[in-house]
mmCIF file of C-alpha atoms and ligand atoms in Angstrom:
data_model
loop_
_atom_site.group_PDB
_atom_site.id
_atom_site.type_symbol
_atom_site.label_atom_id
_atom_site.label_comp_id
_atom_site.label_asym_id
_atom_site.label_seq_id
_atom_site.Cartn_x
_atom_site.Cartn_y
_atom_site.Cartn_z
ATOM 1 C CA UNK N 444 144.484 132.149 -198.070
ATOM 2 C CA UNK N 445 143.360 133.839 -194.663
ATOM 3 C CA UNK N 446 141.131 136.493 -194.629
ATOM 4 C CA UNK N 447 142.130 139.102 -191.903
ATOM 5 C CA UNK N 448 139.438 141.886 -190.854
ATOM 6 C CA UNK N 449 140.361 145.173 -189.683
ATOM 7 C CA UNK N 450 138.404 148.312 -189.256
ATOM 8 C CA UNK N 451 137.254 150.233 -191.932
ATOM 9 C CA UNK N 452 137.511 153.770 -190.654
ATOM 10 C CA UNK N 453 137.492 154.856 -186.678
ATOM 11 C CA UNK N 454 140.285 155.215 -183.949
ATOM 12 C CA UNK N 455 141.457 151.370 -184.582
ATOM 13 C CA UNK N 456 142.038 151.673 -187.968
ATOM 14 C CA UNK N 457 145.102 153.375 -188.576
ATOM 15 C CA UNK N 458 147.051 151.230 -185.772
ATOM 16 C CA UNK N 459 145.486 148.159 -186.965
ATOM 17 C CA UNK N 460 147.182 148.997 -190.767
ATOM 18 C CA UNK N 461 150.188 149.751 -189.348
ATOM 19 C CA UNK N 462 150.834 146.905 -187.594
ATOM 20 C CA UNK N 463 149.990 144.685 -190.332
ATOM 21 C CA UNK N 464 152.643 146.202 -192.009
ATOM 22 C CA UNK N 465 155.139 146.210 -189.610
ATOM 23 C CA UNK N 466 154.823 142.657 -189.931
ATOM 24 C CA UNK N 467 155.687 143.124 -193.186
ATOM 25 C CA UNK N 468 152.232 142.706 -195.077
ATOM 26 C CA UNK N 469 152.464 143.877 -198.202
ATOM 27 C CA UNK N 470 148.900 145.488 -198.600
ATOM 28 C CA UNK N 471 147.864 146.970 -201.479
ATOM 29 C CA UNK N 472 146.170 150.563 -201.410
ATOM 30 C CA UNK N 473 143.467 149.723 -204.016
ATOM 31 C CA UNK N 474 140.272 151.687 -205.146
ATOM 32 C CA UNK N 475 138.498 148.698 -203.291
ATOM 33 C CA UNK N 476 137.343 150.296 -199.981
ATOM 34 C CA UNK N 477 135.985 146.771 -199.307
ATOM 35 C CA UNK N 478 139.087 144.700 -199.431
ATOM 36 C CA UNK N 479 142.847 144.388 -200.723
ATOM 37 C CA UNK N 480 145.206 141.833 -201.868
ATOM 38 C CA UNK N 481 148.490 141.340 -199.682
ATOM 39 C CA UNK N 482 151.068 140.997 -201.991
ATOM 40 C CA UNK N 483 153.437 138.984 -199.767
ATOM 41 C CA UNK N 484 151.629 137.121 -197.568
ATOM 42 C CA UNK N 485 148.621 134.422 -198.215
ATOM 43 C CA UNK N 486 146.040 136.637 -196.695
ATOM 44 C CA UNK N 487 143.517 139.365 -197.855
ATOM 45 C CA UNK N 488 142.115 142.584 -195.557
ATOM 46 C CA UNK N 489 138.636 143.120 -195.304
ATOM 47 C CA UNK N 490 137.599 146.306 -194.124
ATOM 48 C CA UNK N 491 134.887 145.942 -191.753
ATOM 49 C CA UNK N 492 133.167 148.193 -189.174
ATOM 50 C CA UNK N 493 134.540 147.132 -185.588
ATOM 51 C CA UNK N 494 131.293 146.043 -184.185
ATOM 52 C CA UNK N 495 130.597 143.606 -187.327
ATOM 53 C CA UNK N 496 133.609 142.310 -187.092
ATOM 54 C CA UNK N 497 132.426 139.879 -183.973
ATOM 55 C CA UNK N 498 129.896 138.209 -186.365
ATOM 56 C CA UNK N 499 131.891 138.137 -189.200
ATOM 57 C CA UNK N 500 134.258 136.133 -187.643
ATOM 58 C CA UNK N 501 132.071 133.763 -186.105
ATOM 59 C CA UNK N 502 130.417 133.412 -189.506
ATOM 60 C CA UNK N 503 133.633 132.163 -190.685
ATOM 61 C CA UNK N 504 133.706 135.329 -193.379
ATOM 62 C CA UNK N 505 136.609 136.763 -191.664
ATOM 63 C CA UNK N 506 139.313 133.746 -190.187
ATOM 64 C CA UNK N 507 140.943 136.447 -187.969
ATOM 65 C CA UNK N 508 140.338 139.694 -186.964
ATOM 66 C CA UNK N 509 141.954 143.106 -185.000
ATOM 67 C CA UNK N 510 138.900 144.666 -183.242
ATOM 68 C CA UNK N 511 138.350 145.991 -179.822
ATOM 69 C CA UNK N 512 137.563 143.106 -177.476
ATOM 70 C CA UNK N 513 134.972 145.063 -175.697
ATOM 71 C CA UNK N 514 132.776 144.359 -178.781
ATOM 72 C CA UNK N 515 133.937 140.833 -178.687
ATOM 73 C CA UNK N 516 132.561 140.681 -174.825
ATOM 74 C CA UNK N 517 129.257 142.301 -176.001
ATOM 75 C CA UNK N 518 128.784 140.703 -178.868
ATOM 76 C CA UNK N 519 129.746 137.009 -176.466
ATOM 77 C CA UNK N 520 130.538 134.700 -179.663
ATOM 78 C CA UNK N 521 132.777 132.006 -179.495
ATOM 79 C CA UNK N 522 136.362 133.613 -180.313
ATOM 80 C CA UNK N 523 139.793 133.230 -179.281
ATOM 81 C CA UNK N 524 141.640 136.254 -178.632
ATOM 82 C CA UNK N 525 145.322 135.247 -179.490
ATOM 83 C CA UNK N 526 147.145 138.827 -179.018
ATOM 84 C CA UNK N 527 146.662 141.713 -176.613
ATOM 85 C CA UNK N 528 147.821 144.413 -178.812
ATOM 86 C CA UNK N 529 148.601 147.212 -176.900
ATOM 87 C CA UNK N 530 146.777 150.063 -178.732
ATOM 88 C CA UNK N 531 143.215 151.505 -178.309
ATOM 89 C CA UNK N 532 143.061 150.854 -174.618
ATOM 90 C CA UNK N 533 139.891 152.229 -173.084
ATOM 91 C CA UNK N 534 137.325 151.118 -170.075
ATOM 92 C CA UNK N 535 133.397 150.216 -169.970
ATOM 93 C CA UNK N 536 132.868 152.302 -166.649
ATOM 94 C CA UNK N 537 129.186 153.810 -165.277
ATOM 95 C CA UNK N 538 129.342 157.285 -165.034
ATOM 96 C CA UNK N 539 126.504 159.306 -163.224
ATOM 97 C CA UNK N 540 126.131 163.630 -162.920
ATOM 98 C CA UNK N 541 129.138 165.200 -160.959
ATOM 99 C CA UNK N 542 128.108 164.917 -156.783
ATOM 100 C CA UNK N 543 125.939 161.869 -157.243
ATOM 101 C CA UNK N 544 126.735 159.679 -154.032
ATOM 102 C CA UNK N 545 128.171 156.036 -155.132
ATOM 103 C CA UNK N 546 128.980 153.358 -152.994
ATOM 104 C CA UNK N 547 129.289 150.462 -155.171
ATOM 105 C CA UNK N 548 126.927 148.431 -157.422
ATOM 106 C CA UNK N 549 123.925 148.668 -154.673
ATOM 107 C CA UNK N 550 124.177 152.743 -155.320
ATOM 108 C CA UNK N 551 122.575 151.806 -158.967
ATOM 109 C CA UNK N 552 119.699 149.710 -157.895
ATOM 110 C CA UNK N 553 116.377 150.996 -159.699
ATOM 111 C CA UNK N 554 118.231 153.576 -162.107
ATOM 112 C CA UNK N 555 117.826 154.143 -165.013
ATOM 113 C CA UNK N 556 121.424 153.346 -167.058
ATOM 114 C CA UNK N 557 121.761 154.659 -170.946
ATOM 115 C CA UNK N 558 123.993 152.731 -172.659
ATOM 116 C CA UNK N 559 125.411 151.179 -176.170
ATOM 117 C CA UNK N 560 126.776 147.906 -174.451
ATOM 118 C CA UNK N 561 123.430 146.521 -172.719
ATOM 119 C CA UNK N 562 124.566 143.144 -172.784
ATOM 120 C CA UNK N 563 128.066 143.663 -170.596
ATOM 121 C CA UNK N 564 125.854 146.200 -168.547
ATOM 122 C CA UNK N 565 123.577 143.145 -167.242
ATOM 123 C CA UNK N 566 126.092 140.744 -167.376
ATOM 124 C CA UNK N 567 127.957 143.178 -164.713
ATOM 125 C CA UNK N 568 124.126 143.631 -162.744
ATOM 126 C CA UNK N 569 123.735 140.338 -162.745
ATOM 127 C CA UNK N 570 126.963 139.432 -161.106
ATOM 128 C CA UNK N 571 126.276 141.635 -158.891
ATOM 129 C CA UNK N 572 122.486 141.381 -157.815
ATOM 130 C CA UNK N 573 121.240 144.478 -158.537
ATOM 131 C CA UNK N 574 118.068 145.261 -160.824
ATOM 132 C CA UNK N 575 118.298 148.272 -163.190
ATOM 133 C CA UNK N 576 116.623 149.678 -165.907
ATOM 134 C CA UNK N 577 118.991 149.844 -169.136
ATOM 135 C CA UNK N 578 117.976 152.178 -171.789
ATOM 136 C CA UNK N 579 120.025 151.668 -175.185
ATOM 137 C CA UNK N 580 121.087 154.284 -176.739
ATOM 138 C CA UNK N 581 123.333 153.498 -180.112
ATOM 139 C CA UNK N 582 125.210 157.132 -179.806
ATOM 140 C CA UNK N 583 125.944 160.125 -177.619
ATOM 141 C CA UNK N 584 125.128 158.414 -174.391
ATOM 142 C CA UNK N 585 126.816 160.580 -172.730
ATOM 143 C CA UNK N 586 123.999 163.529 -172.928
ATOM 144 C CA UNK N 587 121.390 160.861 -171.653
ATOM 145 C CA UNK N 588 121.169 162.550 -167.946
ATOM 146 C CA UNK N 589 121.284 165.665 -168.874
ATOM 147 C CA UNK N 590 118.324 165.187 -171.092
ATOM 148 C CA UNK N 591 116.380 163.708 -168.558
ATOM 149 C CA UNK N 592 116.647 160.370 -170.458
ATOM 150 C CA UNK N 593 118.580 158.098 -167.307
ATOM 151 C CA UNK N 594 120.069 158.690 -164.339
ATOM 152 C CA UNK N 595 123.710 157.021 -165.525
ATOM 153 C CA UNK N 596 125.652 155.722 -168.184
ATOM 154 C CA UNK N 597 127.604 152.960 -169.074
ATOM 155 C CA UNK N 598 129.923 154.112 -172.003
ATOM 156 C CA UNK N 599 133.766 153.582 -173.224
ATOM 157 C CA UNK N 600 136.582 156.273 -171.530
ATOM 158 C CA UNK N 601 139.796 156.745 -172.431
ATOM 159 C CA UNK N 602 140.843 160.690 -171.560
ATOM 160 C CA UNK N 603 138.062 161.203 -169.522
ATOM 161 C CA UNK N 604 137.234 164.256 -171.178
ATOM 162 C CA UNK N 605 133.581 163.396 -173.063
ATOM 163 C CA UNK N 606 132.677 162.565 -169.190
ATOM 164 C CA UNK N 607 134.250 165.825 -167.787
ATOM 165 C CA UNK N 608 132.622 167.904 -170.425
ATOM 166 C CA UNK N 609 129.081 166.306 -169.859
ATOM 167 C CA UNK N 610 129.369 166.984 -165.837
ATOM 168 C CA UNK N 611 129.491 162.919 -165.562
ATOM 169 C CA UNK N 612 131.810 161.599 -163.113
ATOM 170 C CA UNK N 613 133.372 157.966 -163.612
ATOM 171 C CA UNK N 614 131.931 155.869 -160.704
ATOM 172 C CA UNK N 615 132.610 151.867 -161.718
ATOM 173 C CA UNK N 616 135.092 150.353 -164.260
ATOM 174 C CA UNK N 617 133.087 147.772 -165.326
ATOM 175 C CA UNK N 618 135.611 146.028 -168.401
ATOM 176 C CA UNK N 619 139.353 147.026 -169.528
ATOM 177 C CA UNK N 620 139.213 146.677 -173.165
ATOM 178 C CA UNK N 621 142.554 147.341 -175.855
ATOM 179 C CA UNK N 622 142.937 146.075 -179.354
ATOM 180 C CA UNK N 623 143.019 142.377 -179.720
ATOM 181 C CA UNK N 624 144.246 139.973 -182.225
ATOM 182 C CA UNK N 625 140.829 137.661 -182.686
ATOM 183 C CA UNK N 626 140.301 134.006 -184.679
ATOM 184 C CA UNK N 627 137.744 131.754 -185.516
ATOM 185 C CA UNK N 628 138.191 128.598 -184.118
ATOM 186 C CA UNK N 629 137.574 126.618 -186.840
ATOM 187 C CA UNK N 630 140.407 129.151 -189.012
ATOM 188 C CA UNK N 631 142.887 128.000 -186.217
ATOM 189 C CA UNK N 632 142.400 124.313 -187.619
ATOM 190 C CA UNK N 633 142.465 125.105 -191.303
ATOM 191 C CA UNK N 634 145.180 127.551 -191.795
ATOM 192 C CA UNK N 635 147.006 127.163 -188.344
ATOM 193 C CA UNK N 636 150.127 127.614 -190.103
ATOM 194 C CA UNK N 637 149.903 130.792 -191.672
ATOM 195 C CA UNK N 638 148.004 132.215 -188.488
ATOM 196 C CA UNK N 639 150.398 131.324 -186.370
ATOM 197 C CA UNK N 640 153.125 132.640 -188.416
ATOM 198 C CA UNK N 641 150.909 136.042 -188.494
ATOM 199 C CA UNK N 642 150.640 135.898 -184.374
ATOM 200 C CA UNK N 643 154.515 135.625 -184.653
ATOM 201 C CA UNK N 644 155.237 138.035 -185.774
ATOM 202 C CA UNK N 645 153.016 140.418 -184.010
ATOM 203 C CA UNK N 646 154.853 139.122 -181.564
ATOM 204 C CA UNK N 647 157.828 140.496 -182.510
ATOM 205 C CA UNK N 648 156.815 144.009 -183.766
ATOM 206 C CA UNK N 649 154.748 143.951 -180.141
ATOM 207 C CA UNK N 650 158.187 143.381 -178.140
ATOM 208 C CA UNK N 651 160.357 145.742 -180.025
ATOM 209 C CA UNK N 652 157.847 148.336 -179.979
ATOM 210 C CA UNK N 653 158.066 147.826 -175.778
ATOM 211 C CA UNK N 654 161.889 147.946 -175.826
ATOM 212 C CA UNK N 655 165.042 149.899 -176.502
ATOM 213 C CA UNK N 656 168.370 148.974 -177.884
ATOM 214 C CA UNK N 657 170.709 150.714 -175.618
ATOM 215 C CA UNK N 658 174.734 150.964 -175.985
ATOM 216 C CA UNK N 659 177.357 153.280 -173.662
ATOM 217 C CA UNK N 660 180.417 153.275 -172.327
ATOM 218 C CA UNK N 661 182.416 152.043 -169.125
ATOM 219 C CA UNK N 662 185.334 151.959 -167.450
ATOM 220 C CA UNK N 663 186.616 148.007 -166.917
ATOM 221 C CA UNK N 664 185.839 148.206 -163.377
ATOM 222 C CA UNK N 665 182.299 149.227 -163.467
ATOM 223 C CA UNK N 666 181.287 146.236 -166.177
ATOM 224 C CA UNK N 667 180.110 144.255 -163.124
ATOM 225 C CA UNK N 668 178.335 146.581 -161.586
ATOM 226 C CA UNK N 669 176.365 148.044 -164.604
ATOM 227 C CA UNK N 670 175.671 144.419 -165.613
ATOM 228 C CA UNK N 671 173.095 144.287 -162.136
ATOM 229 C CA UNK N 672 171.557 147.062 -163.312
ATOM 230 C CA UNK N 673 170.738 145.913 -166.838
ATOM 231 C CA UNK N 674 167.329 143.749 -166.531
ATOM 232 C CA UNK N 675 168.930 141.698 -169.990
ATOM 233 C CA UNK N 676 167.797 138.902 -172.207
ATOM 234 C CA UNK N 677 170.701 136.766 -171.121
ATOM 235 C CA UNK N 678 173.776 139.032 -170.445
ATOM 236 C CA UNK N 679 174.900 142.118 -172.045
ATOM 237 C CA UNK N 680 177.780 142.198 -175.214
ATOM 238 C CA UNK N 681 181.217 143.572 -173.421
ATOM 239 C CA UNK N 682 183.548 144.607 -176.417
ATOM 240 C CA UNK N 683 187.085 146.349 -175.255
ATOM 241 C CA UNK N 684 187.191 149.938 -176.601
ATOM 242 C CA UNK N 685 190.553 151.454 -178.292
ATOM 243 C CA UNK N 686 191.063 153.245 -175.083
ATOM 244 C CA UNK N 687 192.607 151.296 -172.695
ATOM 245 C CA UNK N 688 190.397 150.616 -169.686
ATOM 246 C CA UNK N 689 187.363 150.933 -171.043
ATOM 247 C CA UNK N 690 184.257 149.304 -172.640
ATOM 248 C CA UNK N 691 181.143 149.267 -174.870
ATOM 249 C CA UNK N 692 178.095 147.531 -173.423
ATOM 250 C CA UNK N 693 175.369 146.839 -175.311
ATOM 251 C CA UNK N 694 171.616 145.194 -174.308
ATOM 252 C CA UNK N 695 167.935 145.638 -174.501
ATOM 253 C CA UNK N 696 165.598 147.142 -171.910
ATOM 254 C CA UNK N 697 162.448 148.107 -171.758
ATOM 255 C CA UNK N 698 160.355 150.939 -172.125
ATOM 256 C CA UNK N 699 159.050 150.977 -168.659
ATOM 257 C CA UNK N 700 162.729 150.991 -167.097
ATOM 258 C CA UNK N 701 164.283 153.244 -169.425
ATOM 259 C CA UNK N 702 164.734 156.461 -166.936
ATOM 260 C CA UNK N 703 165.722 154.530 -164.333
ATOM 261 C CA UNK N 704 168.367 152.625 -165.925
ATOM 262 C CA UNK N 705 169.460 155.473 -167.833
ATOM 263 C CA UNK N 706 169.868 157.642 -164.811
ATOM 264 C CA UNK N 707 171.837 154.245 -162.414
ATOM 265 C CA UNK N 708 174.265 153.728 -165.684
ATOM 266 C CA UNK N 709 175.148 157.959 -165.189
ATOM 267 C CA UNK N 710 175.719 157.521 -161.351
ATOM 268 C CA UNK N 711 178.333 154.751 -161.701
ATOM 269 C CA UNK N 712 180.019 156.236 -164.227
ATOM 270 C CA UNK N 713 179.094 155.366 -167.880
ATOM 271 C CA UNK N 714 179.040 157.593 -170.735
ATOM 272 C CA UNK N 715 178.093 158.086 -174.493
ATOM 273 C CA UNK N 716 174.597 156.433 -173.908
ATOM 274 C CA UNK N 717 172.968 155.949 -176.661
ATOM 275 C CA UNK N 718 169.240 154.094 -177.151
ATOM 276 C CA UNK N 719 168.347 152.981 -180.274
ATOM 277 C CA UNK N 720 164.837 151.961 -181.743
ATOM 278 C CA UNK N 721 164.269 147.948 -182.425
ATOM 279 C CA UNK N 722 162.624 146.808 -185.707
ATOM 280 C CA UNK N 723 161.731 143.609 -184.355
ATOM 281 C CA UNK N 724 162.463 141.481 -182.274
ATOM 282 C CA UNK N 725 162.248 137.422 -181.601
ATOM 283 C CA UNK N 726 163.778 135.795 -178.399
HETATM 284 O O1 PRT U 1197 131.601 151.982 -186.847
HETATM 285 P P1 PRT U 1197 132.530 151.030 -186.140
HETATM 286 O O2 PRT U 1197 131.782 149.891 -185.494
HETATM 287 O O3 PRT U 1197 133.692 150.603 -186.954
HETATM 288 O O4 PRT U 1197 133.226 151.839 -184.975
HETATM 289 P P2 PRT U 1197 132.646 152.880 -183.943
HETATM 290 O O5 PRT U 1197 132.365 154.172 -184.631
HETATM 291 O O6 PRT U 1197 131.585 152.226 -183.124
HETATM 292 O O7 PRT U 1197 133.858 152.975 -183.013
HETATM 293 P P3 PRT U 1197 135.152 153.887 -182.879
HETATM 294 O O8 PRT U 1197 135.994 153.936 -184.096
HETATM 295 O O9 PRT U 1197 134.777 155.179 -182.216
HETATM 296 O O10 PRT U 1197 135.854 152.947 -181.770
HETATM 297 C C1 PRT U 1197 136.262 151.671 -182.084
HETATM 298 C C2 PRT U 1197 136.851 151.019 -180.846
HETATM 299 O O11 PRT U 1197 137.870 151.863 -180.300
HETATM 300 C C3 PRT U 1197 135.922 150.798 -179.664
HETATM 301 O O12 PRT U 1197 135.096 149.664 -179.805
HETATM 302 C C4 PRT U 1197 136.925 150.612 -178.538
HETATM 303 O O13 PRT U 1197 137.432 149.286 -178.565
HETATM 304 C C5 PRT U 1197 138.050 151.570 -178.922
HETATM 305 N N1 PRT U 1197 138.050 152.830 -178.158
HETATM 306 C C6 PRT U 1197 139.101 153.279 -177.417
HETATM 307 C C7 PRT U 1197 137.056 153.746 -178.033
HETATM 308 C C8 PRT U 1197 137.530 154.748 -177.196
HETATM 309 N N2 PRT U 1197 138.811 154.433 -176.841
HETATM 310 C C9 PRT U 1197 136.693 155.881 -176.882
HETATM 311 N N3 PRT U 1197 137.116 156.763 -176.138
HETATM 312 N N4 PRT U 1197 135.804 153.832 -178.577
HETATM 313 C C10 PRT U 1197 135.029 154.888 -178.293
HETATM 314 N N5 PRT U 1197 135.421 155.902 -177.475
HETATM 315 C C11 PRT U 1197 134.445 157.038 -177.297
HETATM 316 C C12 PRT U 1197 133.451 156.804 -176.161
HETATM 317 O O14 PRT U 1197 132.330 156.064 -176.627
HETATM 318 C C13 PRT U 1197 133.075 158.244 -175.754
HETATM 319 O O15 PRT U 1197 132.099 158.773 -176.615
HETATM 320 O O16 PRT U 1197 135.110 158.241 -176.967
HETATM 321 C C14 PRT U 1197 134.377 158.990 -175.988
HETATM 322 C C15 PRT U 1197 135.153 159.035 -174.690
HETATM 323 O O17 PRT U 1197 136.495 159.365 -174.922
HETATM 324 P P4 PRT U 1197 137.303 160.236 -173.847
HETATM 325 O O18 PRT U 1197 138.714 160.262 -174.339
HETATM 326 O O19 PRT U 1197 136.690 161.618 -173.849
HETATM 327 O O20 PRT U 1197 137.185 159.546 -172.514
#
């Protein structure tokens, strides 16, 4: 049996839950706040916070994990990240007080930097050759100029707004960080089977979650043409409609295309489009 960590309660949580059970995980919602039994699947959930979840897998406690791999980078164990998963996307950036001048790494050479993530924050320094002061701060970095306490931040974005709010303006993206699925090395050797057939399907509940079943209608003639516009798996289905010179195509596309498709298929003629959710999908 694996033993899968997720987080216990915070903004990866509820994605991390629902994935597993897109997957089909059968997990069961027990009193235990600690753990629960999958049903269907030889695995059990842990419920850990995100930043122990680095440790816990290196320990070997947890086999594989979903956590945010900016914790993974502070943290620096030994994991392999297996999945990108597309959810709780954010950015390590230095902010400093709105009108501060900044003209690259140089600009924070004998500040004063507040921050939660001290190790990525030297690590970047480093690289870099410049020689800073970091101050760590566990919470609520973000009111560490205003307070007199440093003259920047390094802290996780996503909106923007915390910064905004604060009079902090983002100056350097120092890491791009989004859920990841995480496993111990030494997991990958024991249970490589049923790990794999976890990171499968993800896999598929990743890809239909990024694409769109799509089906319409077009006159014989125009089959070509709306086959060029369709970026397919291999080619689209043709099937003849009742109506004589006409047919239904049907294919996948993605997310990112959608409009644009959508609106190329109108100009040439098709009709009745319809898109359609995907479950899953495996190619
Ligand atoms: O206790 P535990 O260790 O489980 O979690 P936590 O309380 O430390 O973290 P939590 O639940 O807040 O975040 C867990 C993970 O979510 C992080 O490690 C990141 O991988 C990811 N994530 C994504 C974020 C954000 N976006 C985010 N915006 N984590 C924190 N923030 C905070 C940021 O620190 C700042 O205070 O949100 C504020 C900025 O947000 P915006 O939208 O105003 O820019």
């Amino acid at each position: 049996m694996i033993k899968i960590a997720i987080q216990k309660s915070g903004r990866l949580y509820e994605d991390s839950l629902r994935l597993l059970k897109d997957c089909g995980l059968s997990i069961e919602d027990g009193l235990d706040t600690l753990k629960a039994e999958v049903r269907n699947f030889n695995a059990e959930i842990l419920f850990l916070r995100n930043s122990d979840i680095p440790q816990y897998l290196e320990d070997g406690v947890a086999d594989v994990a979903i956590l945010g791999e900016n914790v993974l980078i502070e943290k620096g164990v030994n994991i392999e990240i297996v999945e990108r998963l597309g959810f709780s996307k954010c950015r390590l950036s230095v902010a400093m007080p709105k009108g501060n001048e900044y003209d690259g790494p140089q600009s924070l050479e004998g500040l004063k930097i507040a921050t939660s993530y001290p190790k990525t924050l030297q690590g970047f320094l480093d690289e870099n050759g410049v020689t800073a002061s970091i101050h760590l701060i566990s919470g609520s970095v973000e009111i560490a100029p205003n307070i007199g306490l440093a003259h920047a931040i390094c802290d996780l974005v996503s909106s923007g707004s915390t910064l905004f709010k604060n009079g902090l303006e983002e100056k350097q993206i120092i890491l791009k960080s989004e859920a990841v699925l995480a496993v111990n090395k030494k997991s990958l050797v024991q249970f490589g089977d049923i790990i794999n057939e976890l990171s499968f399907r993800i896999n598929a509940v990743l890809k239909a979650r990024k694409n769109k079943y799509i089906l319409f209608n077009v006159p014989n003639e125009k089959i070509a043409e709306a086959s060029k516009i369709l970026p397919v798996l291999k080619s689209p289905t043709v099937l003849p409609l009742i109506e004589e010179g006409w047919s239904s195509m049907h294919s996948v596309i993605s997310d990112d295309d959608f409009w644009d498709v959508i609106a190329r298929l109108k100009a040439i003629g098709a009709e009745g489009i319809l898109v359609v959710p995907i479950e899953k999908m495996v190619v």
